[in-house]
mmCIF file of C-alpha atoms in Angstrom:
data_model
loop_
_atom_site.group_PDB
_atom_site.id
_atom_site.type_symbol
_atom_site.label_atom_id
_atom_site.label_comp_id
_atom_site.label_asym_id
_atom_site.label_seq_id
_atom_site.Cartn_x
_atom_site.Cartn_y
_atom_site.Cartn_z
ATOM 1 C CA MET C 277 -23.100 25.854 38.351
ATOM 2 C CA SER C 278 -22.899 28.876 36.117
ATOM 3 C CA ARG C 279 -23.261 28.419 32.316
ATOM 4 C CA ILE C 280 -19.902 30.164 31.935
ATOM 5 C CA VAL C 281 -18.234 27.213 33.691
ATOM 6 C CA TYR C 282 -19.893 24.798 31.239
ATOM 7 C CA LEU C 283 -18.684 26.942 28.297
ATOM 8 C CA LEU C 284 -15.122 27.015 29.657
ATOM 9 C CA LEU C 285 -15.268 23.263 30.069
ATOM 10 C CA ILE C 286 -16.637 22.628 26.525
ATOM 11 C CA SER C 287 -14.201 25.029 24.853
ATOM 12 C CA ASN C 288 -11.232 23.141 26.319
ATOM 13 C CA MET C 289 -12.707 19.777 25.264
ATOM 14 C CA ILE C 290 -13.288 20.982 21.664
ATOM 15 C CA ALA C 291 -9.877 22.691 21.293
ATOM 16 C CA ASN C 292 -8.159 19.435 22.219
ATOM 17 C CA LEU C 293 -10.236 17.349 19.851
ATOM 18 C CA ILE C 294 -7.676 17.746 17.079
ATOM 19 C CA ALA C 295 -4.618 18.622 19.151
ATOM 20 C CA SER C 296 -2.133 16.239 20.766
ATOM 21 C CA SER C 297 -4.571 14.313 23.008
ATOM 22 C CA PRO C 298 -6.014 11.913 20.375
ATOM 23 C CA ARG C 299 -2.549 10.888 19.168
ATOM 24 C CA ILE C 300 -1.532 9.966 22.701
ATOM 25 C CA LEU C 301 -4.700 7.889 23.098
ATOM 26 C CA PHE C 302 -4.209 6.081 19.841
ATOM 27 C CA ALA C 303 -0.538 5.350 20.603
ATOM 28 C CA LYS C 304 -1.809 3.287 23.570
ATOM 29 C CA SER C 305 -4.854 1.808 21.857
ATOM 30 C CA GLU C 306 -3.589 -1.768 22.539
ATOM 31 C CA HIS C 307 -2.215 -0.967 25.968
ATOM 32 C CA GLY C 308 -5.076 0.005 28.226
ATOM 33 C CA ALA C 309 -6.422 3.158 26.535
ATOM 34 C CA ILE C 310 -10.127 2.261 26.967
ATOM 35 C CA VAL C 311 -10.121 1.281 30.616
ATOM 36 C CA THR C 312 -7.910 4.303 31.400
ATOM 37 C CA MET C 313 -10.334 6.658 29.647
ATOM 38 C CA ILE C 314 -13.194 5.237 31.749
ATOM 39 C CA ILE C 315 -11.216 5.829 34.976
ATOM 40 C CA ALA C 316 -10.289 9.338 33.768
ATOM 41 C CA LEU C 317 -13.950 10.061 33.001
ATOM 42 C CA PHE C 318 -14.973 9.522 36.640
ATOM 43 C CA PHE C 319 -11.865 11.364 37.848
ATOM 44 C CA GLY C 320 -12.748 14.311 35.578
ATOM 45 C CA VAL C 321 -16.172 14.581 37.138
ATOM 46 C CA PHE C 322 -14.580 14.357 40.613
ATOM 47 C CA MET C 323 -12.134 17.183 39.634
ATOM 48 C CA ASN C 324 -14.969 19.501 38.683
ATOM 49 C CA TRP C 325 -16.898 18.632 41.876
ATOM 50 C CA ALA C 326 -13.805 19.335 43.995
ATOM 51 C CA LEU C 327 -13.122 22.598 42.168
ATOM 52 C CA ILE C 328 -16.657 23.993 42.495
ATOM 53 C CA THR C 329 -16.959 22.848 46.116
ATOM 54 C CA SER C 330 -13.617 24.412 47.120
ATOM 55 C CA PHE C 331 -14.600 27.798 45.562
ATOM 56 C CA LYS C 332 -18.162 27.626 46.967
ATOM 57 C CA ALA C 333 -17.315 29.768 49.979
ATOM 58 C CA PHE C 334 -15.672 32.514 47.849
ATOM 59 C CA PRO C 335 -18.182 33.921 45.378
ATOM 60 C CA GLY C 336 -16.808 36.994 43.583
ATOM 61 C CA LYS C 337 -13.164 36.228 44.454
ATOM 62 C CA SER C 338 -10.299 34.982 42.275
ATOM 63 C CA LEU C 339 -7.645 32.552 43.442
ATOM 64 C CA PRO C 340 -4.999 35.317 43.887
ATOM 65 C CA GLN C 341 -7.418 37.296 46.085
ATOM 66 C CA ILE C 342 -8.237 34.207 48.159
ATOM 67 C CA LEU C 343 -4.598 33.186 48.689
ATOM 68 C CA THR C 344 -3.640 36.763 49.599
ATOM 69 C CA LEU C 345 -6.308 36.823 52.325
ATOM 70 C CA TYR C 346 -5.711 33.421 53.883
ATOM 71 C CA LEU C 347 -2.182 32.213 53.125
ATOM 72 C CA SER C 348 1.376 33.407 53.755
ATOM 73 C CA LYS C 349 2.969 35.015 50.707
ATOM 74 C CA TRP C 350 5.774 32.412 50.947
ATOM 75 C CA ILE C 351 3.235 29.784 49.974
ATOM 76 C CA ALA C 352 0.857 31.909 47.841
ATOM 77 C CA ILE C 353 3.484 33.424 45.479
ATOM 78 C CA PRO C 354 5.263 30.160 44.420
ATOM 79 C CA ALA C 355 1.849 28.444 44.034
ATOM 80 C CA LEU C 356 0.479 31.257 41.836
ATOM 81 C CA PHE C 357 3.682 31.309 39.773
ATOM 82 C CA ILE C 358 3.500 27.574 39.099
ATOM 83 C CA PHE C 359 -0.206 27.836 38.126
ATOM 84 C CA GLY C 360 0.695 30.762 35.858
ATOM 85 C CA VAL C 361 3.358 28.631 34.086
ATOM 86 C CA ILE C 362 0.927 25.711 33.692
ATOM 87 C CA TRP C 363 -1.792 27.967 32.142
ATOM 88 C CA TYR C 364 0.735 29.623 29.835
ATOM 89 C CA VAL C 365 2.092 26.266 28.614
ATOM 90 C CA SER C 366 -1.496 25.089 28.124
ATOM 91 C CA GLY C 367 -2.140 27.962 25.685
ATOM 92 C CA LEU C 368 1.327 27.582 24.102
ATOM 93 C CA GLN C 369 0.727 23.912 23.371
ATOM 94 C CA THR C 370 -2.535 24.719 21.606
ATOM 95 C CA LEU C 371 -0.900 27.625 19.698
ATOM 96 C CA ILE C 372 2.001 25.492 18.360
ATOM 97 C CA THR C 373 -0.357 22.670 17.364
ATOM 98 C CA TYR C 374 -2.732 24.906 15.406
ATOM 99 C CA ILE C 375 0.134 26.802 13.674
ATOM 100 C CA ASP C 376 1.464 23.417 12.573
ATOM 101 C CA ILE C 377 -2.010 22.429 11.314
ATOM 102 C CA LEU C 378 -2.335 25.703 9.392
ATOM 103 C CA LEU C 379 1.040 25.217 7.705
ATOM 104 C CA ARG C 380 0.216 21.615 6.722
ATOM 105 C CA PHE C 381 -3.358 21.821 5.563
ATOM 106 C CA ILE C 382 -4.485 25.400 4.820
ATOM 107 C CA THR C 383 -1.446 27.604 4.038
ATOM 108 C CA PRO C 384 1.467 25.206 3.135
ATOM 109 C CA GLU C 385 3.264 27.843 1.021
ATOM 110 C CA MET C 386 3.080 30.617 3.629
ATOM 111 C CA SER C 387 6.022 31.556 5.824
ATOM 112 C CA ILE C 388 5.846 30.398 9.443
ATOM 113 C CA TYR C 389 6.742 33.944 10.521
ATOM 114 C CA LEU C 390 3.648 35.273 8.670
ATOM 115 C CA VAL C 391 1.394 32.636 10.286
ATOM 116 C CA ILE C 392 2.706 33.575 13.733
ATOM 117 C CA ALA C 393 2.161 37.255 12.904
ATOM 118 C CA MET C 394 -1.483 36.447 12.075
ATOM 119 C CA PHE C 395 -1.994 35.060 15.568
ATOM 120 C CA ILE C 396 -0.230 37.832 17.469
ATOM 121 C CA PRO C 397 -2.786 40.712 17.091
ATOM 122 C CA VAL C 398 -5.850 38.522 17.574
ATOM 123 C CA VAL C 399 -4.582 36.663 20.662
ATOM 124 C CA THR C 400 -2.979 39.825 22.153
ATOM 125 C CA PHE C 401 -6.245 41.736 21.761
ATOM 126 C CA GLY C 402 -8.032 38.908 23.530
ATOM 127 C CA ILE C 403 -5.526 38.835 26.402
ATOM 128 C CA ILE C 404 -5.740 42.555 27.146
ATOM 129 C CA MET C 405 -9.537 42.579 27.120
ATOM 130 C CA GLN C 406 -11.332 42.896 30.421
ATOM 131 C CA SER C 407 -12.200 39.505 31.935
ATOM 132 C CA ARG C 408 -15.931 40.296 31.682
ATOM 133 C CA ASN C 409 -15.551 40.994 27.902
ATOM 134 C CA ILE C 410 -13.775 37.658 27.432
ATOM 135 C CA LEU C 411 -16.792 35.904 28.964
ATOM 136 C CA PHE C 412 -19.080 37.760 26.512
ATOM 137 C CA THR C 413 -16.778 36.696 23.684
ATOM 138 C CA ILE C 414 -17.005 33.031 24.769
ATOM 139 C CA GLU C 415 -20.808 33.234 24.592
ATOM 140 C CA LEU C 416 -20.721 34.907 21.156
ATOM 141 C CA VAL C 417 -18.281 32.401 19.649
ATOM 142 C CA PHE C 418 -20.315 29.497 21.004
ATOM 143 C CA ILE C 419 -23.571 30.900 19.616
ATOM 144 C CA LEU C 420 -21.960 31.271 16.162
ATOM 145 C CA ALA C 421 -19.665 28.235 15.945
ATOM 146 C CA LEU C 422 -20.939 25.484 18.271
ATOM 147 C CA PRO C 423 -24.152 24.568 16.315
ATOM 148 C CA VAL C 424 -22.186 24.155 13.062
ATOM 149 C CA ALA C 425 -19.356 22.262 14.803
ATOM 150 C CA ALA C 426 -21.923 19.986 16.529
ATOM 151 C CA TYR C 427 -23.673 19.397 13.173
ATOM 152 C CA TYR C 428 -20.478 18.201 11.472
ATOM 153 C CA VAL C 429 -19.411 16.006 14.425
ATOM 154 C CA ILE C 430 -22.872 14.392 14.598
ATOM 155 C CA LYS C 431 -22.828 13.922 10.792
ATOM 156 C CA LEU C 432 -19.681 11.928 11.202
ATOM 157 C CA TYR C 433 -21.611 9.404 13.313
ATOM 158 C CA PHE C 434 -23.978 8.663 10.456
ATOM 159 C CA THR C 435 -21.536 8.774 7.542
ATOM 160 C CA GLU C 436 -21.121 5.430 5.748
ATOM 161 C CA GLN C 437 -17.348 5.660 6.051
ATOM 162 C CA VAL C 438 -17.552 4.824 9.741
ATOM 163 C CA SER C 439 -16.912 1.092 10.178
ATOM 164 C CA TRP C 440 -18.446 0.002 13.504
ATOM 165 C CA ASP C 441 -16.577 -3.277 13.117
ATOM 166 C CA GLN C 442 -13.345 -1.382 13.608
ATOM 167 C CA VAL C 443 -14.828 0.228 16.734
ATOM 168 C CA ALA C 444 -15.708 -3.288 17.994
ATOM 169 C CA ILE C 445 -12.117 -4.400 17.391
ATOM 170 C CA ALA C 446 -10.881 -1.468 19.483
ATOM 171 C CA MET C 447 -13.355 -2.480 22.219
ATOM 172 C CA THR C 448 -11.716 -5.892 22.575
ATOM 173 C CA PHE C 449 -8.715 -4.211 24.214
ATOM 174 C CA ILE C 450 -10.823 -3.056 27.150
ATOM 175 C CA ASP C 451 -9.265 -5.526 29.612
ATOM 176 C CA ASN C 452 -5.673 -4.215 29.379
ATOM 177 C CA PRO C 453 -4.078 -2.509 32.424
ATOM 178 C CA PRO C 454 -4.417 1.347 32.610
ATOM 179 C CA ASP C 455 -1.743 3.787 31.476
ATOM 180 C CA TYR C 456 -0.820 6.984 33.315
ATOM 181 C CA THR C 457 -0.154 9.113 30.205
ATOM 182 C CA VAL C 458 -3.540 8.214 28.715
ATOM 183 C CA PHE C 459 -5.117 8.990 32.105
ATOM 184 C CA SER C 460 -3.508 12.443 32.277
ATOM 185 C CA ALA C 461 -4.254 13.256 28.584
ATOM 186 C CA THR C 462 -7.930 12.322 29.096
ATOM 187 C CA THR C 463 -8.069 14.186 32.403
ATOM 188 C CA TYR C 464 -6.869 17.331 30.601
ATOM 189 C CA LEU C 465 -10.180 17.411 28.673
ATOM 190 C CA PHE C 466 -11.942 18.263 31.988
ATOM 191 C CA VAL C 467 -9.740 21.115 33.185
ATOM 192 C CA GLY C 468 -11.487 23.903 31.213
ATOM 193 C CA ALA C 469 -13.595 24.725 34.262
ATOM 194 C CA PHE C 470 -10.373 25.505 36.177
ATOM 195 C CA ASP C 471 -10.211 28.858 34.392
ATOM 196 C CA ILE C 472 -12.588 30.049 37.123
ATOM 197 C CA ILE C 473 -9.535 30.555 39.340
ATOM 198 C CA ILE C 474 -9.587 34.026 37.711
ATOM 199 C CA PHE C 475 -13.146 34.353 36.292
ATOM 200 C CA ASN C 476 -14.667 33.462 39.666
ATOM 201 C CA SER C 477 -14.217 37.151 40.583
ATOM 202 C CA LEU C 478 -17.080 37.840 38.111
ATOM 203 C CA LEU C 479 -19.322 35.086 39.362
ATOM 204 C CA LYS C 480 -21.167 36.622 42.308
ATOM 205 C CA LYS C 481 -23.619 33.794 43.033
ATOM 206 C CA LYS C 482 -22.595 30.868 45.158
ATOM 207 C CA MET C 483 -22.170 27.804 42.867
ATOM 208 C CA THR C 484 -23.268 24.269 43.672
ATOM 209 C CA PHE C 485 -22.269 20.917 42.168
ATOM 210 C CA GLY C 486 -24.932 18.277 42.776
ATOM 211 C CA ILE C 487 -26.221 15.202 40.931
ATOM 212 C CA LYS C 488 -27.624 17.285 38.030
ATOM 213 C CA GLN C 489 -24.321 19.046 37.393
ATOM 214 C CA ALA C 490 -22.351 15.757 37.789
ATOM 215 C CA LEU C 491 -24.596 14.055 35.167
ATOM 216 C CA ILE C 492 -24.119 16.973 32.724
ATOM 217 C CA VAL C 493 -20.296 16.912 33.088
ATOM 218 C CA PHE C 494 -20.348 13.103 32.884
ATOM 219 C CA SER C 495 -22.505 13.159 29.717
ATOM 220 C CA LEU C 496 -20.246 15.767 28.098
ATOM 221 C CA GLY C 497 -17.199 13.672 28.987
ATOM 222 C CA VAL C 498 -18.738 10.470 27.536
ATOM 223 C CA PHE C 499 -19.661 12.216 24.249
ATOM 224 C CA MET C 500 -16.252 13.930 23.855
ATOM 225 C CA ILE C 501 -14.177 10.862 24.775
ATOM 226 C CA PHE C 502 -16.201 8.531 22.549
ATOM 227 C CA THR C 503 -16.094 11.021 19.682
ATOM 228 C CA THR C 504 -12.400 11.772 20.101
ATOM 229 C CA TYR C 505 -11.311 8.106 20.276
ATOM 230 C CA PHE C 506 -13.736 5.895 18.406
ATOM 231 C CA ILE C 507 -14.917 7.932 15.449
ATOM 232 C CA PRO C 508 -11.394 8.253 13.889
ATOM 233 C CA ILE C 509 -10.870 4.503 14.507
ATOM 234 C CA GLY C 510 -14.178 3.804 12.718
ATOM 235 C CA VAL C 511 -13.171 5.960 9.709
ATOM 236 C CA LEU C 512 -9.445 5.312 9.416
ATOM 237 C CA GLY C 513 -9.234 1.786 10.777
ATOM 238 C CA PHE C 514 -7.869 0.455 14.079
ATOM 239 C CA ASP C 515 -4.481 -0.635 12.674
ATOM 240 C CA GLN C 516 -3.726 2.602 10.766
ATOM 241 C CA VAL C 517 -4.953 5.316 13.116
ATOM 242 C CA GLU C 518 -1.966 5.246 15.511
ATOM 243 C CA ASN C 519 0.469 6.079 12.663
ATOM 244 C CA ILE C 520 -1.359 9.231 11.610
ATOM 245 C CA LEU C 521 -0.129 12.612 12.965
ATOM 246 C CA TYR C 522 -3.493 14.388 13.001
ATOM 247 C CA PRO C 523 -6.160 11.660 12.737
ATOM 248 C CA TRP C 524 -9.067 14.037 13.159
ATOM 249 C CA ILE C 525 -8.015 16.071 10.114
ATOM 250 C CA LEU C 526 -8.150 12.996 7.827
ATOM 251 C CA THR C 527 -11.366 11.919 9.541
ATOM 252 C CA SER C 528 -13.101 15.219 8.744
ATOM 253 C CA ASP C 529 -11.789 15.008 5.158
ATOM 254 C CA SER C 530 -13.635 11.693 4.686
ATOM 255 C CA ILE C 531 -17.079 13.305 4.561
ATOM 256 C CA ARG C 532 -18.549 15.444 1.804
ATOM 257 C CA MET C 533 -21.429 17.918 1.614
ATOM 258 C CA LYS C 534 -22.837 16.849 -1.737
ATOM 259 C CA PHE C 535 -25.258 19.812 -2.005
ATOM 260 C CA GLY C 536 -23.198 22.271 0.066
ATOM 261 C CA VAL C 537 -21.447 25.433 -1.116
ATOM 262 C CA ILE C 538 -18.106 23.854 -0.024
ATOM 263 C CA GLU C 539 -18.070 20.122 -0.712
ATOM 264 C CA ARG C 540 -14.979 19.189 1.316
ATOM 265 C CA VAL C 541 -15.953 19.537 4.965
ATOM 266 C CA ILE C 542 -12.344 19.720 6.121
ATOM 267 C CA PHE C 543 -12.052 23.439 5.275
ATOM 268 C CA ILE C 544 -15.158 24.413 7.294
ATOM 269 C CA PHE C 545 -14.109 22.004 10.028
ATOM 270 C CA LEU C 546 -10.629 23.564 10.329
ATOM 271 C CA LEU C 547 -11.901 27.124 10.358
ATOM 272 C CA LEU C 548 -14.471 26.393 12.981
ATOM 273 C CA PHE C 549 -12.036 24.621 15.271
ATOM 274 C CA LEU C 550 -9.498 27.307 14.605
ATOM 275 C CA ALA C 551 -11.929 29.890 15.964
ATOM 276 C CA ILE C 552 -12.425 27.847 19.127
ATOM 277 C CA ALA C 553 -8.659 27.322 19.390
ATOM 278 C CA PHE C 554 -8.118 31.132 19.247
ATOM 279 C CA LEU C 555 -10.651 31.419 22.051
ATOM 280 C CA ASN C 556 -8.986 28.691 24.104
ATOM 281 C CA ILE C 557 -5.503 30.240 23.769
ATOM 282 C CA THR C 558 -6.883 33.656 24.690
ATOM 283 C CA ILE C 559 -8.595 32.347 27.815
ATOM 284 C CA HIS C 560 -5.581 30.421 29.044
ATOM 285 C CA TRP C 561 -3.126 33.251 28.441
ATOM 286 C CA HIS C 562 -5.507 35.789 30.006
ATOM 287 C CA VAL C 563 -5.627 33.610 33.125
ATOM 288 C CA ALA C 564 -1.853 33.169 33.061
ATOM 289 C CA CYS C 565 -1.348 36.914 32.642
ATOM 290 C CA LYS C 566 -3.526 37.668 35.691
ATOM 291 C CA LEU C 567 -1.718 35.056 37.767
ATOM 292 C CA PHE C 568 1.718 36.499 36.860
ATOM 293 C CA GLN C 569 0.505 40.043 37.671
ATOM 294 C CA SER C 570 -0.571 38.843 41.125
ATOM 295 C CA VAL C 571 2.761 37.083 41.684
ATOM 296 C CA PHE C 572 4.752 40.245 41.072
ATOM 297 C CA ASP C 573 2.156 42.272 43.016
ATOM 298 C CA ILE C 574 1.955 44.771 40.142
ATOM 299 C CA GLU C 575 -1.445 46.088 41.133
ATOM 300 C CA LYS C 576 0.065 47.578 44.336
ATOM 301 C CA MET C 577 2.874 49.406 42.546
ATOM 302 C CA LYS C 578 2.493 53.151 42.614
ATOM 303 C CA ILE C 579 3.371 53.673 38.987
ATOM 304 C CA LYS C 580 1.324 55.700 36.567
ATOM 305 C CA SER C 581 -0.475 53.466 33.967
ATOM 306 C CA ARG C 582 0.947 50.412 35.830
ATOM 307 C CA GLU C 583 -1.764 48.134 34.465
ATOM 308 C CA LYS C 584 -0.967 48.907 30.806
ATOM 309 C CA ILE C 585 2.785 48.651 31.440
ATOM 310 C CA SER C 586 2.478 45.345 33.249
ATOM 311 C CA PHE C 587 0.250 43.912 30.496
ATOM 312 C CA MET C 588 2.788 44.985 27.864
ATOM 313 C CA ILE C 589 5.740 43.413 29.694
ATOM 314 C CA VAL C 590 3.946 40.100 30.271
ATOM 315 C CA ILE C 591 2.628 39.904 26.702
ATOM 316 C CA VAL C 592 6.032 40.683 25.178
ATOM 317 C CA ILE C 593 7.586 37.893 27.299
ATOM 318 C CA PHE C 594 4.731 35.562 26.297
ATOM 319 C CA TRP C 595 5.292 36.119 22.586
ATOM 320 C CA LEU C 596 9.086 35.980 22.741
ATOM 321 C CA ILE C 597 8.864 32.533 24.355
ATOM 322 C CA ALA C 598 6.098 31.464 22.009
ATOM 323 C CA ILE C 599 7.918 32.522 18.801
ATOM 324 C CA TYR C 600 11.191 30.948 19.899
ATOM 325 C CA THR C 601 9.459 27.664 20.901
ATOM 326 C CA THR C 602 7.324 27.509 17.747
ATOM 327 C CA LEU C 603 10.425 27.870 15.536
ATOM 328 C CA LYS C 604 12.486 25.302 17.448
ATOM 329 C CA VAL C 605 9.986 22.559 18.319
ATOM 330 C CA THR C 606 9.684 19.639 15.907
ATOM 331 C CA GLU C 607 6.716 17.260 15.563
ATOM 332 C CA TYR C 608 8.396 14.689 17.805
ATOM 333 C CA ASP C 609 9.273 17.376 20.398
ATOM 334 C CA LEU C 610 5.651 18.630 20.417
ATOM 335 C CA PHE C 611 4.353 15.098 21.006
ATOM 336 C CA LEU C 612 6.934 14.423 23.723
ATOM 337 C CA TYR C 613 6.553 17.744 25.574
ATOM 338 C CA SER C 614 2.752 17.457 25.367
ATOM 339 C CA LYS C 615 3.024 14.116 27.161
ATOM 340 C CA TYR C 616 5.173 15.687 29.914
ATOM 341 C CA PHE C 617 2.647 18.557 30.227
ATOM 342 C CA PHE C 618 -0.372 16.258 30.436
ATOM 343 C CA ASN C 619 1.443 14.088 33.022
ATOM 344 C CA SER C 620 1.777 17.139 35.262
ATOM 345 C CA ILE C 621 -1.931 18.001 35.224
ATOM 346 C CA PRO C 622 -3.115 15.514 37.902
ATOM 347 C CA ILE C 623 -0.260 16.610 40.191
ATOM 348 C CA VAL C 624 -1.147 20.286 39.691
ATOM 349 C CA PHE C 625 -4.769 19.490 40.422
ATOM 350 C CA ILE C 626 -3.864 17.745 43.702
ATOM 351 C CA GLY C 627 -1.668 20.693 44.678
ATOM 352 C CA LEU C 628 -4.460 23.192 44.001
ATOM 353 C CA MET C 629 -6.990 21.100 45.996
ATOM 354 C CA ILE C 630 -4.629 20.807 48.957
ATOM 355 C CA ILE C 631 -4.173 24.608 48.989
ATOM 356 C CA MET C 632 -7.936 25.216 48.758
ATOM 357 C CA LEU C 633 -8.498 22.614 51.568
ATOM 358 C CA VAL C 634 -6.146 24.528 53.832
ATOM 359 C CA VAL C 635 -7.848 27.853 52.917
ATOM 360 C CA ASN C 636 -11.309 26.445 53.576
ATOM 361 C CA ARG C 637 -10.229 25.100 56.998
ATOM 362 C CA ARG C 638 -8.851 28.548 57.896
ATOM 363 C CA VAL C 639 -12.111 30.162 56.894
ATOM 364 C CA LYS C 640 -14.116 27.856 59.152
ATOM 365 C CA SER C 641 -11.725 28.147 62.113
#
C-alpha cells in the first residue's frame, strides 16, 4: 500500500480528533460506546482491505474513469454525484467545526465573515491545485506538523492530570450493547484512504493489502480511538466529559510547557490541528470537485478554457453553500447533522463496494 494512502488515512483521523466525533462517543459513554468502538475498529480495517482490493486491478485510474469504462452512465452518473455530495459534506462539516473553534478560542472578537474570508483563499487555492501537487502538500504538512502534534499527544499520556482511575471507570461500561451512531462515527475515522477514488490515477503501482498493512491500519486505529476517547476522560473526568462541547480543547489546555516559549499548549495545539484541518478540507473538496466535474462530463465539452471555467463554477457553488450553512447552523444543528452524516457513511461504503464488485466481475468476464 502506498505511503500516500497512509497519509490520507492519518490526516482524516487527526482532523476528526477535535471535531464532532468525540462528542458523539462521549454522549454514549454509558450506552455501549466501548464495545461499539471495538467492532468499528475491525470494520475499519475491513473497509480499507475492501477498498484497496477493489482498486487493485485498476492502477493509474480514478473512480470516474473506471465507472465510465465498465458501467452504464445511468448507474455511473448518479453514483458519482452521490459520492461527490458525501465528500463535499465531509469537508463542509470540518470547515464549520473549525470556524466555530476559531471564534470560541482564538479570535472571539472577530467577525464570522472575516473568519470565513480567511479560509476562502487558502482552501480555494488548495482545491484548484493539480492532484499531484496536493499529494506533495500532504507530505510537506506531515513532515512539518506531525512530529510536533505527536509530541503533544504523547505528552498528554504522561501528564499528571490524567487520572487512570477515571479511565478504569469508563472501562466498566464495556458490556453494554452497541450503538449504531457510535459505530458510524468511529468508522468515519477510517475513511481517509477512500480519497484514492480520485488520487488512484496518480498511483501507478498495483497496491496490495496483506497482514502487514492490516496490522498497521489496526495499530493506527487502536492508538487514535484510545487517544480520542480515553485521554479526555482521564483528564476531565468520566461524569463531566459528556457535557463539554469540545472536550479535546479543554484537555489540551490542561498541560503546560514550563520551559517552553509558549506555556499554554492549547495555542500550539490549535494551530497545528488547524493546519491539518485545512489540509483535510482541501483534500475532500478537491475530490468532490473532480467527482462533480465527471458527473457533468465537463472534460468532454468543447469550450475554450473549459477546465478553468468548470473549476470556477464548482468552487463558487461550494462557497455559497458553505457560507450560507456556516451562518445558519447552530451548535445543536451541527451536532445533529454530523450524526446524520456519520450514519450515512457505512451505507455509502456498502454502495461503493457493490459497484466495485460489479466492475471487477465485468473485468474478469
